[in-house]
Tab-separated table of C-alpha atoms and ligand atoms in Angstrom:
chain	number	residue	atom	x	y	z
A	1	MET	CA	-49.051	52.815	92.193
A	2	HIS	CA	-52.473	50.801	92.715
A	3	PHE	CA	-55.904	51.197	91.014
A	4	THR	CA	-59.078	49.346	91.249
A	5	THR	CA	-63.152	49.435	90.972
A	6	LEU	CA	-65.168	49.393	93.656
A	7	ALA	CA	-68.542	49.444	91.679
A	8	SER	CA	-69.492	49.340	88.233
A	9	GLY	CA	-72.645	50.031	85.883
A	10	SER	CA	-75.880	51.830	85.866
A	11	SER	CA	-76.503	50.618	89.437
A	12	GLY	CA	-73.366	52.930	90.614
A	13	ASN	CA	-70.063	53.350	90.064
A	14	ALA	CA	-66.578	53.900	91.641
A	15	ILE	CA	-62.896	53.607	90.832
A	16	LEU	CA	-60.112	54.157	93.603
A	17	VAL	CA	-56.477	55.135	92.417
A	18	GLY	CA	-53.695	55.505	95.108
A	19	GLU	CA	-49.998	55.096	95.960
A	20	ASP	CA	-49.313	53.453	99.415
A	21	ASN	CA	-51.600	54.451	101.802
A	22	ARG	CA	-53.115	57.276	100.066
A	23	ASN	CA	-55.976	57.231	97.624
A	24	LEU	CA	-58.749	59.062	95.646
A	25	LEU	CA	-62.035	57.949	94.543
A	26	VAL	CA	-63.311	58.876	91.398
A	27	ASP	CA	-67.114	59.091	91.447
A	28	CYS	CA	-69.505	57.405	94.322
A	29	GLY	CA	-72.542	56.342	92.741
A	30	ILE	CA	-73.278	53.565	95.260
A	31	SER	CA	-74.402	54.421	99.136
A	32	GLY	CA	-71.823	55.593	101.318
A	33	LYS	CA	-72.385	52.447	103.509
A	34	SER	CA	-71.679	50.313	100.458
A	35	LEU	CA	-68.315	52.294	99.341
A	36	LEU	CA	-66.865	51.689	103.014
A	37	HIS	CA	-67.857	47.817	103.243
A	38	SER	CA	-66.187	47.813	99.576
A	39	LEU	CA	-63.000	49.728	101.295
A	40	SER	CA	-63.094	47.233	104.266
A	41	LEU	CA	-62.834	44.303	101.724
A	42	LEU	CA	-59.847	45.761	100.465
A	43	ASN	CA	-58.130	46.610	103.878
A	44	ILE	CA	-58.119	50.126	102.722
A	45	ALA	CA	-59.227	52.740	106.248
A	46	ASP	CA	-61.302	55.182	105.757
A	47	LEU	CA	-58.432	57.605	106.800
A	48	GLU	CA	-56.593	56.524	103.401
A	49	ILE	CA	-59.251	58.101	101.177
A	50	GLU	CA	-57.954	62.058	100.771
A	51	GLY	CA	-60.886	63.153	98.179
A	52	ILE	CA	-63.268	62.087	95.349
A	53	VAL	CA	-63.347	63.544	92.034
A	54	VAL	CA	-66.711	63.419	90.192
A	55	THR	CA	-66.702	62.827	86.326
A	56	HIS	CA	-70.236	64.031	86.019
A	57	GLU	CA	-73.451	64.654	87.779
A	58	HIS	CA	-75.411	61.497	86.855
A	59	VAL	CA	-77.133	59.655	90.001
A	60	ASP	CA	-75.062	56.398	88.877
A	61	HIS	CA	-71.880	58.634	89.964
A	62	ILE	CA	-72.928	60.650	92.661
A	63	ARG	CA	-75.391	58.774	94.678
A	64	GLY	CA	-73.181	58.512	97.658
A	65	VAL	CA	-70.847	61.413	97.189
A	66	GLY	CA	-72.345	63.859	100.047
A	67	VAL	CA	-72.675	61.037	102.354
A	68	LEU	CA	-69.266	59.867	101.903
A	69	ALA	CA	-67.676	63.027	102.037
A	70	ARG	CA	-69.177	64.296	105.298
A	71	LYS	CA	-68.509	61.085	106.941
A	72	LEU	CA	-64.870	60.864	105.719
A	73	LYS	CA	-64.386	64.705	106.134
A	74	ILE	CA	-63.014	64.745	102.594
A	75	PRO	CA	-62.991	67.294	99.685
A	76	ILE	CA	-64.902	67.000	96.694
A	77	TYR	CA	-63.476	67.934	93.677
A	78	ALA	CA	-65.664	68.971	90.476
A	79	THR	CA	-65.437	71.800	87.897
A	80	ALA	CA	-67.829	74.925	88.404
A	81	GLY	CA	-70.266	73.532	85.986
A	82	LEU	CA	-70.668	70.258	87.850
A	83	TRP	CA	-71.010	72.382	91.075
A	84	GLU	CA	-73.877	74.167	89.890
A	85	VAL	CA	-75.864	71.185	88.689
A	86	MET	CA	-74.716	68.859	92.030
A	87	SER	CA	-74.727	71.261	94.730
A	88	PRO	CA	-78.829	70.827	95.548
A	89	LEU	CA	-78.123	67.174	95.426
A	90	LEU	CA	-75.248	66.943	97.733
A	91	GLY	CA	-76.454	67.850	100.642
A	92	LYS	CA	-74.725	70.088	103.169
A	93	LEU	CA	-70.862	70.177	103.079
A	94	GLU	CA	-68.526	72.761	104.400
A	95	ASP	CA	-66.885	75.205	102.554
A	96	ASN	CA	-63.493	73.521	102.335
A	97	GLN	CA	-65.161	70.341	101.061
A	98	ARG	CA	-66.262	72.043	97.585
A	99	ARG	CA	-63.052	72.563	95.547
A	100	GLU	CA	-63.715	74.049	92.072
A	101	VAL	CA	-61.094	72.700	89.829
A	102	GLN	CA	-60.479	73.329	86.110
A	103	GLN	CA	-58.514	70.985	84.026
A	104	SER	CA	-55.865	69.947	86.711
A	105	PHE	CA	-55.041	69.272	89.757
A	106	SER	CA	-53.375	67.340	92.644
A	107	CYS	CA	-55.243	64.700	95.196
A	108	ALA	CA	-53.690	62.022	97.401
A	109	GLY	CA	-50.024	62.789	96.065
A	110	LEU	CA	-51.430	62.256	92.540
A	111	ASP	CA	-51.571	64.506	89.268
A	112	VAL	CA	-55.402	64.350	88.050
A	113	LEU	CA	-55.715	65.701	84.666
A	114	LEU	CA	-59.561	65.749	83.497
A	115	TYR	CA	-60.616	65.843	79.779
A	116	PRO	CA	-64.156	66.181	78.539
A	117	THR	CA	-65.942	63.434	77.005
A	118	SER	CA	-69.234	63.395	75.027
A	119	HIS	CA	-72.323	62.729	77.093
A	120	ASP	CA	-75.688	63.724	78.163
A	121	SER	CA	-74.811	65.570	81.216
A	122	ARG	CA	-74.111	69.191	81.931
A	123	GLU	CA	-70.781	68.299	81.613
A	124	SER	CA	-68.464	65.404	81.681
A	125	PHE	CA	-65.245	64.137	82.309
A	126	GLY	CA	-62.519	61.420	81.645
A	127	LEU	CA	-59.408	61.009	83.705
A	128	LYS	CA	-55.839	60.561	83.588
A	129	VAL	CA	-54.137	59.975	87.198
A	130	SER	CA	-50.707	60.122	87.129
A	131	ARG	CA	-48.066	59.518	89.686
A	132	PRO	CA	-45.796	62.722	89.499
A	133	LYS	CA	-42.227	62.458	88.202
A	134	CYS	CA	-39.708	61.490	90.466
A	135	LYS	CA	-35.840	60.595	89.637
A	136	ASP	CA	-35.669	57.250	90.493
A	137	LYS	CA	-39.100	55.800	89.767
A	138	ARG	CA	-40.931	55.376	86.514
A	139	ASN	CA	-43.511	57.909	85.705
A	140	LEU	CA	-47.354	55.693	85.946
A	141	ALA	CA	-50.373	56.764	84.687
A	142	VAL	CA	-54.029	55.266	84.907
A	143	GLY	CA	-56.628	56.431	82.247
A	144	ILE	CA	-60.206	56.407	82.710
A	145	ALA	CA	-62.791	56.916	80.159
A	146	THR	CA	-66.553	56.092	81.098
A	147	ASP	CA	-69.853	57.460	79.923
A	148	SER	CA	-69.230	59.054	76.517
A	149	GLY	CA	-71.112	58.472	73.221
A	150	MET	CA	-67.802	58.601	71.121
A	151	ILE	CA	-63.929	58.345	71.540
A	152	THR	CA	-63.010	61.991	71.592
A	153	GLU	CA	-60.034	64.090	70.291
A	154	GLU	CA	-59.028	64.478	74.079
A	155	MET	CA	-59.550	61.052	74.727
A	156	HIS	CA	-57.084	60.222	71.945
A	157	HIS	CA	-54.527	62.889	73.370
A	158	HIS	CA	-54.183	62.205	77.044
A	159	LEU	CA	-54.984	58.381	77.171
A	160	LYS	CA	-52.346	57.197	74.385
A	161	GLY	CA	-49.441	55.584	76.793
A	162	CYS	CA	-50.955	55.022	79.842
A	163	ASP	CA	-49.974	52.414	82.129
A	164	ALA	CA	-53.417	50.968	82.811
A	165	PHE	CA	-57.007	51.690	81.505
A	166	VAL	CA	-60.290	51.930	83.157
A	167	VAL	CA	-62.531	52.091	80.557
A	168	GLU	CA	-66.526	51.727	79.428
A	169	ALA	CA	-67.635	48.620	77.428
A	170	ASN	CA	-71.201	49.709	77.872
A	171	TYR	CA	-73.152	47.543	75.225
A	172	ASP	CA	-73.018	45.185	72.426
A	173	GLU	CA	-74.620	46.799	69.388
A	174	HIS	CA	-76.335	43.293	68.076
A	175	MET	CA	-77.918	43.152	71.631
A	176	LEU	CA	-79.179	46.593	71.728
A	177	LYS	CA	-80.263	46.369	68.310
A	178	PHE	CA	-82.601	43.597	69.031
A	179	GLY	CA	-83.251	43.911	72.948
A	180	SER	CA	-86.210	45.288	74.721
A	181	TYR	CA	-85.470	48.326	75.061
A	182	PRO	CA	-87.713	51.340	73.551
A	183	GLU	CA	-86.145	52.875	70.118
A	184	TYR	CA	-85.726	56.174	71.696
A	185	LEU	CA	-83.571	54.703	74.404
A	186	LYS	CA	-81.552	52.636	72.143
A	187	LYS	CA	-81.104	55.939	70.207
A	188	ARG	CA	-79.693	57.696	73.148
A	189	ILE	CA	-77.020	54.966	74.416
A	190	ARG	CA	-75.682	54.746	70.867
A	191	GLY	CA	-75.903	58.246	70.164
A	192	GLN	CA	-72.837	60.773	70.250
A	193	TYR	CA	-73.767	61.662	73.660
A	194	GLY	CA	-74.601	58.129	75.018
A	195	HIS	CA	-72.541	55.286	75.909
A	196	LEU	CA	-69.371	53.235	74.567
A	197	GLU	CA	-69.784	50.089	72.565
A	198	ASN	CA	-67.674	47.158	72.899
A	199	LYS	CA	-65.910	47.412	69.811
A	200	GLN	CA	-65.739	51.517	69.759
A	201	ILE	CA	-63.764	50.953	72.949
A	202	ALA	CA	-61.471	48.078	71.821
A	203	GLU	CA	-60.405	50.687	68.727
A	204	GLY	CA	-59.632	53.248	71.235
A	205	LEU	CA	-57.484	50.820	73.234
A	206	VAL	CA	-55.490	49.319	69.935
A	207	GLU	CA	-54.739	53.374	69.498
A	208	TRP	CA	-53.845	53.823	73.148
A	209	MET	CA	-51.734	50.841	73.969
A	210	THR	CA	-48.069	50.663	73.995
A	211	GLU	CA	-45.364	48.292	75.221
A	212	ASN	CA	-45.783	49.839	78.609
A	213	THR	CA	-49.437	48.797	79.157
A	214	GLN	CA	-50.178	46.657	81.866
A	215	ARG	CA	-53.713	46.035	82.780
A	216	ILE	CA	-57.200	46.853	81.365
A	217	ILE	CA	-60.489	46.760	83.076
A	218	LEU	CA	-64.002	47.071	81.253
A	219	VAL	CA	-66.507	48.841	82.994
A	220	HIS	CA	-69.969	50.204	82.881
A	221	LEU	CA	-71.522	47.349	81.183
A	222	SER	CA	-75.252	47.297	80.272
A	223	GLU	CA	-77.152	44.823	82.212
A	224	GLU	CA	-79.579	44.295	79.411
A	225	ASN	CA	-77.481	45.147	76.235
A	226	ASN	CA	-74.050	43.557	77.238
A	227	THR	CA	-72.499	40.738	79.136
A	228	PRO	CA	-69.129	40.156	80.644
A	229	GLU	CA	-68.395	37.382	78.348
A	230	ILE	CA	-69.536	39.350	74.974
A	231	ALA	CA	-67.687	42.095	76.120
A	232	LEU	CA	-64.655	40.296	77.061
A	233	SER	CA	-64.366	38.362	73.919
A	234	THR	CA	-64.976	41.417	71.467
A	235	VAL	CA	-62.640	43.316	73.187
A	236	MET	CA	-59.736	40.610	73.081
A	237	ARG	CA	-60.470	39.710	69.328
A	238	ILE	CA	-59.965	43.214	68.428
A	239	LEU	CA	-56.887	43.686	70.866
A	240	ARG	CA	-55.299	40.479	69.130
A	241	ASN	CA	-55.666	41.859	65.806
A	242	PRO	CA	-54.869	45.199	65.435
A	243	ASN	CA	-54.145	44.946	61.709
A	244	GLY	CA	-50.517	45.492	62.130
A	245	SER	CA	-47.228	44.392	63.964
A	246	ARG	CA	-48.155	44.886	67.555
A	247	ASP	CA	-49.707	42.183	69.166
A	248	TYR	CA	-51.195	43.263	72.965
A	249	LEU	CA	-51.859	39.081	73.636
A	250	ASP	CA	-50.648	39.139	77.024
A	251	VAL	CA	-52.241	42.532	78.727
A	252	PRO	CA	-54.697	41.001	81.141
A	253	VAL	CA	-58.280	42.413	80.444
A	254	GLN	CA	-60.834	42.051	83.026
A	255	VAL	CA	-64.717	43.154	83.410
A	256	ALA	CA	-65.391	45.360	86.716
A	257	PRO	CA	-67.734	43.275	89.007
A	258	ARG	CA	-71.272	45.160	89.166
A	259	HIS	CA	-72.177	45.070	93.124
A	260	SER	CA	-68.498	44.626	94.783
A	261	PRO	CA	-64.649	45.601	94.383
A	262	HIS	CA	-62.305	44.257	91.901
A	263	ASP	CA	-58.893	42.937	93.573
A	264	LEU	CA	-56.443	45.734	94.062
A	265	ILE	CA	-54.157	45.997	90.975
A	266	MET	CA	-50.619	46.925	91.545
A	267	LEU	CA	-48.747	48.590	88.930
A	268	ASN	CA	-45.240	47.311	88.237
A	269	GLU	CA	-42.661	50.054	88.805
A	270	VAL	CA	-40.382	48.825	86.455
B	301	LIG	ZN1	-73.731	58.838	83.036
B	302	LIG	ZN1	-72.956	56.157	83.825
């Protein structure tokens, strides 16, 4: 099983999860053309993308969804509430491209579970994408959490024990506080329906990590209120001091590039 990010931040987000030559996309917040270019950089053929799952209707998550689905002739998976607000934004789709889903479904041979996050959109979801159980292979799962003002109960429940994490480290509280954003926007970002702060996500990760954890990618960093260096050092400091006996020193943590794909990460099978 593998995963990576194709774009990250308020200019557009997209995550890829797959196994062998079957993949699904989580959001496509960049243009269809940029997304296809990113896939070519990773040597992933258009035919290897089997669907797009949408986390919520904000433009940095759906900008290229309609175009890409038409171009690749693939289905889009979203909840009924999201379809209601997204439909006018996506353009013309074939009936079989509109997949209305509830909490769980399968795409590209993987099991996808949606859980609610806390964000100022019509509905918003994080995901757990797992390889279905099979007898001679370990069960692997990638936990995804972006665009949430807080760590929700459901996030705790579903992300605990995942083998890899793609999680939001949106802002540094100090940078936000002393930054140039107007007060109302600062309030929105740090509010219950805004975004996750570096320390907040690190504290979540400490709860969810186990001896199975292989990789962490930090995504959706604010350009104004965070830097890759601050996000990494804050998260690493907390992971290395989890106030207990566990030590996560050797789990690689990386920051997703804003405008280009991260290298494809292969999860260890054993
Ligand atoms: Zn959002
Ligand atoms: Zn976003």
